[in-house]
Amino acid sequence: MTSLPEIDGERLLARLDAFAEIGATPGGGVNRQALTRGDRQARALMTALAKARDFSVFQDDAANLFIRMEGRDSDLPPLLIGSHLDSQPTGGRFDGALGTLTAFEVLESLADVAFEPTRPIEVVVWTNEEGCRFAPGCMGARAFVEGKIPLEWAGTRATDDGSRFNEDRLATIEALAPEIDHRRLGFPVAAYLELHIEQGPSLESAEIPVGIVTGVQGTRWLEVLFEGQTAHAGTTSLQFRRDPLKALTTGLAALYETVMPEKADARFTVGRIAVTPGSVNAIPATASCTIDLRHPDTFVLDMLEEDIGTQLAAAAETERVSFSIRKTVDMAPVTFSEDVVATLQTAAKTAGFNTRSMISGAFHDALFLAGHAPTAMIFVPCRDGLSHNEGEYVKPEDSVAGAHMFLASVLELLR
Ligand code: HGY
Ligand code: MN
Ligand code: MN
């Protein structure tokens, strides 16, 4: 090693700008949804940057991308660091990309000084963390940890263009196949560390540059369907109407009044709503919506899920329509490794960072890795805590400070 590794802040900020160009939206954000052309472009750029530094690059059957720095003992399970590059449809330029590019910056800063780690270090880009184009979220991380791709995902259709998950997955793998090697899905990992923007306001309001994430709250996604009878808008009087949209809207109105107002830590979001046949002068045949439900406590999640079912069933009964509810995602709350959290606290002390411990309101790939290897996360502040919005913003000095903390943490984990 020629000298101590140093983060090159300018290089990191330039990388963030370069990736923000891929799928850039007029509002200053990105639309780089999982397994689209934009996602493939980002992976291609990541691969080119890695090969320029002579790192080896691999992908697996879930199209997870790995960038490897060899260690003195290359048989040891690697330290895995990374995040995701796929985005929301009106996403920000930092969600996922900051963690991925910070991990790559750490690899580059180690290579800059010919640092030779005891064990290999791999940067990972997980497939489909967001879950907005293909549900569920964190598909790549989950398939990696389970060592297989769940059969039920094969035909999942994309919400934007209806293409099938398997087709887009294979096309994404195919696009990079000539340049990089393929490897099996899942391998032993010494520890996993992910940096991410907080996507909440607490670090910024407390003016604390680094969050040490000790766990992630639980997330459940529900798909709700009401089926009534489509009929003429002009000739059907009230007593003959079986209107599924009326049931959906009255049911949701009741839930908006109760779930979050009564439970400060609960998060209840209806992100998508659909009506068929969608004709201006026909009473709807069906009305459906998605529900994203979150809470740190599984027991409360169970209770809320039951309340939602009861409330919506009652609305269906009143309107004499049928009703069904399907759970498509159930991510239990996770507590991260105390050892890794303690290592991050040591690293923060050594690097002179004031930190705050916190749990994450957003889910992350780390939630799945926590079941596979000792895992924890580092948060950096983002403006107003805003995310999943084109206005998502991180001050350059906060991105660079996060990278310094990440480098200190990687060195501490390797010790
Ligand atoms: O929805 C989430 O929590 C993650 O940001 N995709
Ligand atoms: Mn994310
Ligand atoms: Mn996100």
Short mmCIF file of C-alpha atoms and ligand atoms in Angstrom, two decimals:
data_model
loop_
_atom_site.label_atom_id
_atom_site.label_comp_id
_atom_site.label_asym_id
_atom_site.label_seq_id
_atom_site.Cartn_x
_atom_site.Cartn_y
_atom_site.Cartn_z
CA MET A 1 0.00 0.00 0.00
CA THR A 2 1.55 3.29 -1.06
CA SER A 3 -0.39 5.60 1.32
CA LEU A 4 -3.65 5.75 3.26
CA PRO A 5 -6.77 5.41 1.05
CA GLU A 6 -8.61 8.68 0.51
CA ILE A 7 -12.08 9.36 -0.90
CA ASP A 8 -11.94 11.44 -4.06
CA GLY A 9 -15.03 13.60 -3.52
CA GLU A 10 -14.89 15.22 -6.96
CA ARG A 11 -14.79 11.82 -8.60
CA LEU A 12 -17.82 10.63 -6.62
CA LEU A 13 -19.81 13.78 -7.44
CA ALA A 14 -18.90 13.43 -11.13
CA ARG A 15 -20.10 9.82 -11.07
CA LEU A 16 -23.41 10.89 -9.50
CA ASP A 17 -23.86 13.47 -12.28
CA ALA A 18 -23.04 10.89 -14.97
CA PHE A 19 -25.59 8.38 -13.66
CA ALA A 20 -28.20 11.10 -13.17
CA GLU A 21 -28.06 11.59 -16.96
CA ILE A 22 -29.32 8.03 -17.50
CA GLY A 23 -33.11 8.16 -17.50
CA ALA A 24 -33.01 11.87 -16.58
CA THR A 25 -36.50 13.41 -16.32
CA PRO A 26 -37.46 17.03 -17.11
CA GLY A 27 -38.11 17.61 -13.38
CA GLY A 28 -34.46 16.91 -12.49
CA GLY A 29 -34.96 13.35 -11.32
CA VAL A 30 -34.61 9.96 -13.00
CA ASN A 31 -36.93 7.35 -14.45
CA ARG A 32 -34.68 4.28 -14.58
CA GLN A 33 -37.09 1.56 -13.63
CA ALA A 34 -35.93 -2.02 -13.12
CA LEU A 35 -34.87 -3.98 -16.23
CA THR A 36 -35.65 -1.17 -18.66
CA ARG A 37 -33.27 0.28 -21.24
CA GLY A 38 -32.24 2.94 -18.71
CA ASP A 39 -31.40 0.27 -16.13
CA ARG A 40 -29.33 -1.58 -18.72
CA GLN A 41 -27.52 1.64 -19.65
CA ALA A 42 -26.64 2.26 -15.99
CA ARG A 43 -25.34 -1.30 -15.65
CA ALA A 44 -23.27 -0.90 -18.80
CA LEU A 45 -21.71 2.30 -17.48
CA MET A 46 -21.02 0.66 -14.11
CA THR A 47 -19.36 -2.27 -15.92
CA ALA A 48 -17.22 0.03 -18.09
CA LEU A 49 -16.02 1.99 -15.05
CA ALA A 50 -15.18 -1.25 -13.25
CA LYS A 51 -13.27 -2.71 -16.17
CA ALA A 52 -11.33 0.54 -16.54
CA ARG A 53 -9.96 -0.20 -13.04
CA ASP A 54 -9.27 -3.87 -13.85
CA PHE A 55 -11.88 -5.09 -11.37
CA SER A 56 -13.56 -8.33 -12.41
CA VAL A 57 -17.30 -8.09 -13.08
CA PHE A 58 -19.97 -10.78 -12.80
CA GLN A 59 -23.72 -11.12 -12.95
CA ASP A 60 -26.04 -13.86 -11.70
CA ASP A 61 -29.42 -15.29 -12.78
CA ALA A 62 -31.24 -12.44 -11.06
CA ALA A 63 -29.11 -9.99 -13.07
CA ASN A 64 -27.44 -8.80 -9.85
CA LEU A 65 -24.14 -7.18 -10.87
CA PHE A 66 -20.90 -7.74 -8.89
CA ILE A 67 -17.62 -5.81 -9.11
CA ARG A 68 -14.76 -7.63 -7.37
CA MET A 69 -11.46 -6.52 -5.85
CA GLU A 70 -9.34 -9.55 -5.03
CA GLY A 71 -8.05 -10.08 -1.51
CA ARG A 72 -4.86 -11.70 -0.24
CA ASP A 73 -6.94 -14.80 0.45
CA SER A 74 -9.38 -14.90 -2.46
CA ASP A 75 -11.13 -17.99 -1.06
CA LEU A 76 -12.50 -16.04 1.90
CA PRO A 77 -16.14 -14.91 1.63
CA PRO A 78 -16.10 -11.30 0.38
CA LEU A 79 -17.14 -8.16 2.18
CA LEU A 80 -20.18 -7.10 0.14
CA ILE A 81 -21.03 -3.40 -0.25
CA GLY A 82 -23.55 -1.75 -2.55
CA SER A 83 -27.15 -0.82 -3.20
CA HIS A 84 -29.34 -0.48 -6.32
CA LEU A 85 -29.46 1.60 -9.53
CA ASP A 86 -33.11 1.11 -10.48
CA SER A 87 -35.44 3.99 -9.65
CA GLN A 88 -39.05 5.02 -9.16
CA PRO A 89 -40.88 6.40 -12.25
CA THR A 90 -40.47 9.93 -10.88
CA GLY A 91 -37.49 9.08 -8.70
CA GLY A 92 -34.54 11.05 -7.45
CA ARG A 93 -30.90 10.88 -8.57
CA PHE A 94 -29.66 9.67 -5.15
CA ASP A 95 -32.00 6.83 -4.07
CA GLY A 96 -29.85 3.73 -4.62
CA ALA A 97 -27.32 5.44 -6.87
CA LEU A 98 -25.58 7.21 -3.97
CA GLY A 99 -25.02 3.94 -2.12
CA THR A 100 -23.88 2.09 -5.23
CA LEU A 101 -21.49 4.82 -6.36
CA THR A 102 -20.16 5.40 -2.84
CA ALA A 103 -19.33 1.68 -2.63
CA PHE A 104 -17.57 1.93 -6.00
CA GLU A 105 -15.72 5.07 -4.89
CA VAL A 106 -14.42 3.15 -1.87
CA LEU A 107 -13.15 0.37 -4.15
CA GLU A 108 -11.43 2.96 -6.36
CA SER A 109 -9.88 4.78 -3.40
CA LEU A 110 -8.44 1.45 -2.17
CA ALA A 111 -7.14 0.64 -5.65
CA ASP A 112 -5.62 4.13 -5.91
CA VAL A 113 -3.17 3.25 -3.14
CA ALA A 114 -2.76 -0.42 -4.13
CA PHE A 115 -4.47 -1.44 -0.89
CA GLU A 116 -4.68 -5.24 -0.72
CA PRO A 117 -7.53 -6.33 1.55
CA THR A 118 -7.31 -9.56 3.55
CA ARG A 119 -10.49 -10.80 1.89
CA PRO A 120 -12.10 -9.88 -1.44
CA ILE A 121 -14.41 -6.88 -1.50
CA GLU A 122 -17.35 -6.86 -3.91
CA VAL A 123 -19.60 -3.99 -4.93
CA VAL A 124 -23.09 -5.24 -5.74
CA VAL A 125 -25.87 -3.63 -7.80
CA TRP A 126 -29.09 -5.40 -6.79
CA THR A 127 -31.85 -5.97 -9.32
CA ASN A 128 -35.25 -4.32 -8.86
CA GLU A 129 -35.03 -2.90 -5.35
CA GLU A 130 -37.95 -0.54 -5.92
CA GLY A 131 -40.61 -3.07 -6.89
CA CYS A 132 -42.71 -0.40 -8.64
CA ARG A 133 -42.37 -1.85 -12.18
CA PHE A 134 -42.37 -5.50 -11.11
CA ALA A 135 -43.65 -6.38 -7.63
CA PRO A 136 -42.25 -7.34 -5.16
CA GLY A 137 -39.33 -5.04 -4.31
CA CYS A 138 -35.81 -6.30 -3.57
CA MET A 139 -36.15 -9.15 -6.08
CA GLY A 140 -32.39 -9.40 -6.70
CA ALA A 141 -31.40 -9.41 -3.04
CA ARG A 142 -34.15 -11.90 -2.15
CA ALA A 143 -33.22 -14.31 -4.97
CA PHE A 144 -29.54 -14.04 -3.95
CA VAL A 145 -30.30 -14.91 -0.31
CA GLU A 146 -32.74 -17.71 -1.22
CA GLY A 147 -30.39 -19.02 -3.93
CA LYS A 148 -33.23 -19.23 -6.46
CA ILE A 149 -35.69 -17.13 -8.40
CA PRO A 150 -39.23 -17.76 -7.05
CA LEU A 151 -41.27 -19.43 -9.81
CA GLU A 152 -44.21 -17.06 -9.30
CA TRP A 153 -42.10 -14.12 -10.52
CA ALA A 154 -41.60 -15.52 -14.05
CA GLY A 155 -44.76 -14.11 -15.60
CA THR A 156 -45.10 -11.02 -13.43
CA ARG A 157 -46.10 -8.18 -15.71
CA ALA A 158 -44.51 -4.74 -15.71
CA THR A 159 -46.83 -1.94 -14.62
CA ASP A 160 -45.62 0.38 -17.39
CA ASP A 161 -45.63 -1.76 -20.54
CA GLY A 162 -46.91 -5.16 -19.46
CA SER A 163 -43.72 -7.01 -20.38
CA ARG A 164 -42.94 -10.14 -18.42
CA PHE A 165 -40.29 -10.22 -15.68
CA ASN A 166 -38.46 -13.24 -17.12
CA GLU A 167 -38.17 -11.68 -20.58
CA ASP A 168 -36.77 -8.42 -19.23
CA ARG A 169 -34.50 -10.24 -16.78
CA LEU A 170 -32.99 -12.40 -19.54
CA ALA A 171 -32.66 -9.42 -21.90
CA THR A 172 -30.78 -7.52 -19.20
CA ILE A 173 -28.43 -10.44 -18.58
CA GLU A 174 -27.99 -10.92 -22.34
CA ALA A 175 -27.05 -7.28 -22.84
CA LEU A 176 -23.94 -7.62 -20.65
CA ALA A 177 -23.22 -11.32 -21.19
CA PRO A 178 -20.51 -10.87 -23.86
CA GLU A 179 -18.46 -8.65 -21.54
CA ILE A 180 -18.73 -10.25 -18.13
CA ASP A 181 -18.82 -13.69 -16.52
CA HIS A 182 -21.91 -15.38 -15.15
CA ARG A 183 -21.96 -16.84 -11.66
CA ARG A 184 -24.33 -18.85 -9.54
CA LEU A 185 -27.04 -17.19 -7.53
CA GLY A 186 -25.91 -16.68 -3.93
CA PHE A 187 -22.60 -17.26 -2.15
CA PRO A 188 -21.27 -16.85 1.40
CA VAL A 189 -20.75 -13.23 2.43
CA ALA A 190 -18.58 -12.08 5.36
CA ALA A 191 -20.68 -8.96 5.98
CA TYR A 192 -22.91 -6.58 4.01
CA LEU A 193 -22.87 -2.80 4.29
CA GLU A 194 -25.14 -0.37 2.42
CA LEU A 195 -25.13 3.42 2.35
CA HIS A 196 -28.42 5.12 1.47
CA ILE A 197 -30.13 8.49 1.77
CA GLU A 198 -32.36 8.60 4.84
CA GLN A 199 -35.50 9.38 2.81
CA GLY A 200 -36.76 11.02 6.01
CA PRO A 201 -36.17 14.36 7.77
CA SER A 202 -34.50 13.43 11.06
CA LEU A 203 -30.78 13.65 10.20
CA GLU A 204 -31.18 16.96 8.38
CA SER A 205 -33.31 18.53 11.15
CA ALA A 206 -30.82 17.37 13.81
CA GLU A 207 -27.90 18.52 11.60
CA ILE A 208 -26.27 15.11 11.99
CA PRO A 209 -24.20 13.99 8.97
CA VAL A 210 -24.37 10.22 9.48
CA GLY A 211 -27.12 7.85 10.57
CA ILE A 212 -26.24 4.36 11.83
CA VAL A 213 -29.17 2.19 10.87
CA THR A 214 -29.98 -0.54 13.40
CA GLY A 215 -33.00 -2.04 11.62
CA VAL A 216 -35.84 -1.67 9.12
CA GLN A 217 -39.57 -1.46 9.81
CA GLY A 218 -42.02 -3.99 8.35
CA THR A 219 -43.70 -3.47 4.97
CA ARG A 220 -46.78 -5.16 3.51
CA TRP A 221 -48.28 -4.60 0.04
CA LEU A 222 -51.94 -5.48 -0.50
CA GLU A 223 -53.93 -5.59 -3.75
CA VAL A 224 -57.62 -4.81 -3.27
CA LEU A 225 -60.36 -5.60 -5.83
CA PHE A 226 -64.07 -4.67 -5.75
CA GLU A 227 -66.35 -6.19 -8.42
CA GLY A 228 -69.84 -4.80 -9.04
CA GLN A 229 -72.07 -4.50 -12.08
CA THR A 230 -71.33 -2.14 -14.92
CA ALA A 231 -74.51 -0.43 -16.12
CA HIS A 232 -75.83 2.67 -17.83
CA ALA A 233 -74.84 5.95 -16.13
CA GLY A 234 -78.05 7.68 -17.15
CA THR A 235 -80.76 5.10 -16.62
CA THR A 236 -79.64 3.20 -13.50
CA SER A 237 -81.19 4.63 -10.31
CA LEU A 238 -79.57 4.35 -6.90
CA GLN A 239 -81.32 1.21 -5.65
CA PHE A 240 -80.17 -0.74 -8.75
CA ARG A 241 -76.55 0.35 -8.58
CA ARG A 242 -73.77 -2.02 -7.47
CA ASP A 243 -70.91 0.43 -7.83
CA PRO A 244 -67.44 -0.96 -6.92
CA LEU A 245 -65.79 2.46 -7.10
CA LYS A 246 -68.20 3.82 -4.50
CA ALA A 247 -67.26 0.91 -2.24
CA LEU A 248 -63.54 1.52 -2.80
CA THR A 249 -63.71 5.25 -2.17
CA THR A 250 -65.93 5.04 0.92
CA GLY A 251 -63.77 2.21 2.30
CA LEU A 252 -60.54 4.15 1.70
CA ALA A 253 -62.05 7.35 3.12
CA ALA A 254 -62.70 5.50 6.38
CA LEU A 255 -59.14 4.11 6.44
CA TYR A 256 -57.56 7.52 5.81
CA GLU A 257 -59.52 8.75 8.82
CA THR A 258 -58.27 5.98 11.13
CA VAL A 259 -54.99 4.21 10.28
CA MET A 260 -52.38 7.01 10.43
CA PRO A 261 -54.32 9.49 12.64
CA GLU A 262 -54.67 6.76 15.29
CA LYS A 263 -51.16 5.23 14.97
CA ALA A 264 -48.32 7.74 14.70
CA ASP A 265 -45.82 5.11 13.50
CA ALA A 266 -48.15 3.55 10.92
CA ARG A 267 -47.76 4.40 7.21
CA PHE A 268 -50.76 3.81 4.93
CA THR A 269 -50.37 4.63 1.22
CA VAL A 270 -52.60 4.01 -1.79
CA GLY A 271 -50.23 4.48 -4.72
CA ARG A 272 -52.22 3.00 -7.58
CA ILE A 273 -55.94 2.88 -8.35
CA ALA A 274 -57.66 1.40 -11.42
CA VAL A 275 -61.26 1.26 -12.68
CA THR A 276 -62.72 -0.83 -15.52
CA PRO A 277 -64.10 -0.39 -18.10
CA GLY A 278 -63.13 3.28 -17.56
CA SER A 279 -66.02 4.63 -19.61
CA VAL A 280 -67.35 8.08 -18.76
CA ASN A 281 -71.00 6.92 -19.04
CA ALA A 282 -70.88 3.41 -17.57
CA ILE A 283 -70.97 2.54 -13.89
CA PRO A 284 -67.65 0.73 -13.22
CA ALA A 285 -67.46 -3.05 -13.33
CA THR A 286 -64.35 -3.22 -11.09
CA ALA A 287 -62.33 -0.88 -8.91
CA SER A 288 -58.92 -1.87 -7.56
CA CYS A 289 -56.03 -0.32 -5.66
CA THR A 290 -52.69 -1.07 -4.04
CA ILE A 291 -52.02 -0.49 -0.34
CA ASP A 292 -48.52 -0.04 1.09
CA LEU A 293 -48.71 -0.59 4.88
CA ARG A 294 -45.75 -0.11 7.24
CA HIS A 295 -44.99 -0.26 10.94
CA PRO A 296 -42.01 -1.26 13.11
CA ASP A 297 -44.09 -3.86 15.02
CA THR A 298 -45.39 -7.07 13.38
CA PHE A 299 -48.23 -7.36 15.89
CA VAL A 300 -49.50 -3.89 14.97
CA LEU A 301 -49.11 -4.70 11.26
CA ASP A 302 -51.28 -7.80 11.79
CA MET A 303 -53.90 -5.70 13.58
CA LEU A 304 -53.89 -2.98 10.92
CA GLU A 305 -54.08 -5.52 8.10
CA GLU A 306 -57.12 -7.07 9.76
CA ASP A 307 -58.77 -3.66 10.27
CA ILE A 308 -58.23 -2.81 6.61
CA GLY A 309 -59.88 -6.06 5.52
CA THR A 310 -62.84 -5.51 7.86
CA GLN A 311 -63.34 -1.90 6.82
CA LEU A 312 -63.20 -2.62 3.08
CA ALA A 313 -65.43 -5.70 3.38
CA ALA A 314 -68.04 -3.57 5.17
CA ALA A 315 -67.93 -1.02 2.35
CA ALA A 316 -68.37 -3.85 -0.17
CA GLU A 317 -71.35 -5.16 1.75
CA THR A 318 -73.03 -1.73 1.83
CA GLU A 319 -72.69 -1.41 -1.94
CA ARG A 320 -73.61 -5.07 -2.56
CA VAL A 321 -70.37 -5.71 -4.49
CA SER A 322 -67.83 -8.51 -4.08
CA PHE A 323 -64.42 -7.85 -2.60
CA SER A 324 -61.04 -9.60 -2.46
CA ILE A 325 -57.68 -8.65 -0.95
CA ARG A 326 -54.31 -10.23 -1.82
CA LYS A 327 -51.02 -9.72 0.02
CA THR A 328 -48.19 -9.48 -2.51
CA VAL A 329 -45.34 -8.35 -0.20
CA ASP A 330 -44.69 -9.18 3.43
CA MET A 331 -41.30 -7.87 4.62
CA ALA A 332 -41.04 -8.50 8.37
CA PRO A 333 -39.22 -5.88 10.47
CA VAL A 334 -35.48 -6.62 10.76
CA THR A 335 -32.86 -5.78 13.39
CA PHE A 336 -29.33 -5.47 11.99
CA SER A 337 -26.20 -7.12 13.39
CA GLU A 338 -25.09 -5.58 16.68
CA ASP A 339 -21.46 -6.36 15.76
CA VAL A 340 -21.65 -4.46 12.49
CA VAL A 341 -23.51 -1.58 14.17
CA ALA A 342 -20.79 -1.46 16.86
CA THR A 343 -18.12 -1.47 14.13
CA LEU A 344 -19.83 1.49 12.45
CA GLN A 345 -19.91 3.34 15.77
CA THR A 346 -16.16 2.72 16.18
CA ALA A 347 -15.53 3.88 12.63
CA ALA A 348 -17.57 7.04 13.24
CA LYS A 349 -15.58 7.80 16.37
CA THR A 350 -12.26 7.23 14.56
CA ALA A 351 -13.36 9.38 11.65
CA GLY A 352 -14.77 12.03 13.99
CA PHE A 353 -18.41 11.84 12.88
CA ASN A 354 -21.34 12.78 15.08
CA THR A 355 -23.98 10.09 14.44
CA ARG A 356 -27.50 9.07 15.39
CA SER A 357 -28.82 5.49 15.56
CA MET A 358 -32.13 4.95 13.81
CA ILE A 359 -34.39 2.43 12.10
CA SER A 360 -35.30 2.78 8.46
CA GLY A 361 -38.83 3.70 7.34
CA ALA A 362 -37.95 2.57 3.82
CA PHE A 363 -37.14 -1.04 3.01
CA HIS A 364 -33.75 -1.82 1.47
CA ASP A 365 -31.84 -4.74 0.00
CA ALA A 366 -30.04 -4.88 3.36
CA LEU A 367 -33.30 -6.13 4.90
CA PHE A 368 -32.81 -9.42 3.00
CA LEU A 369 -29.03 -9.56 3.36
CA ALA A 370 -29.53 -9.39 7.15
CA GLY A 371 -30.78 -13.00 6.91
CA HIS A 372 -27.64 -14.04 5.05
CA ALA A 373 -24.70 -12.21 6.66
CA PRO A 374 -24.00 -9.67 9.41
CA THR A 375 -25.50 -6.49 7.94
CA ALA A 376 -26.06 -2.84 8.72
CA MET A 377 -26.57 0.48 6.92
CA ILE A 378 -25.36 4.05 6.94
CA PHE A 379 -27.74 6.94 6.17
CA VAL A 380 -26.92 10.40 4.90
CA PRO A 381 -29.34 13.35 5.17
CA CYS A 382 -31.45 14.45 2.20
CA ARG A 383 -33.25 17.77 1.82
CA ASP A 384 -36.58 17.85 3.72
CA GLY A 385 -36.34 14.05 3.85
CA LEU A 386 -37.93 14.08 0.40
CA SER A 387 -37.51 10.95 -1.76
CA HIS A 388 -39.41 9.04 -4.45
CA ASN A 389 -39.70 12.54 -5.89
CA GLU A 390 -37.68 14.26 -8.65
CA GLY A 391 -36.76 16.96 -6.14
CA GLU A 392 -34.72 14.51 -4.04
CA TYR A 393 -31.45 16.26 -3.12
CA VAL A 394 -28.27 15.63 -1.13
CA LYS A 395 -25.78 18.43 -0.48
CA PRO A 396 -22.44 17.57 -2.16
CA GLU A 397 -20.64 17.86 1.17
CA ASP A 398 -23.08 15.32 2.69
CA SER A 399 -22.46 12.86 -0.17
CA VAL A 400 -18.70 13.20 0.35
CA ALA A 401 -18.93 12.98 4.15
CA GLY A 402 -21.02 9.81 3.76
CA ALA A 403 -18.30 8.34 1.55
CA HIS A 404 -15.61 9.13 4.12
CA MET A 405 -17.71 7.40 6.78
CA PHE A 406 -18.30 4.45 4.44
CA LEU A 407 -14.56 4.08 3.74
CA ALA A 408 -13.77 4.24 7.47
CA SER A 409 -16.45 1.60 8.08
CA VAL A 410 -15.12 -0.72 5.36
CA LEU A 411 -11.58 -0.45 6.78
CA GLU A 412 -12.94 -1.12 10.27
CA LEU A 413 -14.94 -4.14 9.04
CA LEU A 414 -11.82 -5.52 7.30
CA ARG A 415 -9.75 -5.16 10.48
O1 HGY B 1 -40.34 1.56 -0.81
C1 HGY B 1 -39.28 1.56 -0.21
O2 HGY B 1 -39.23 1.58 0.99
C2 HGY B 1 -37.96 1.54 -0.97
O3 HGY B 1 -37.48 2.85 -0.99
N1 HGY B 1 -38.10 1.06 -2.30
MN MN B 2 -33.55 2.82 -2.36
MN MN B 3 -36.65 3.86 -3.34
#
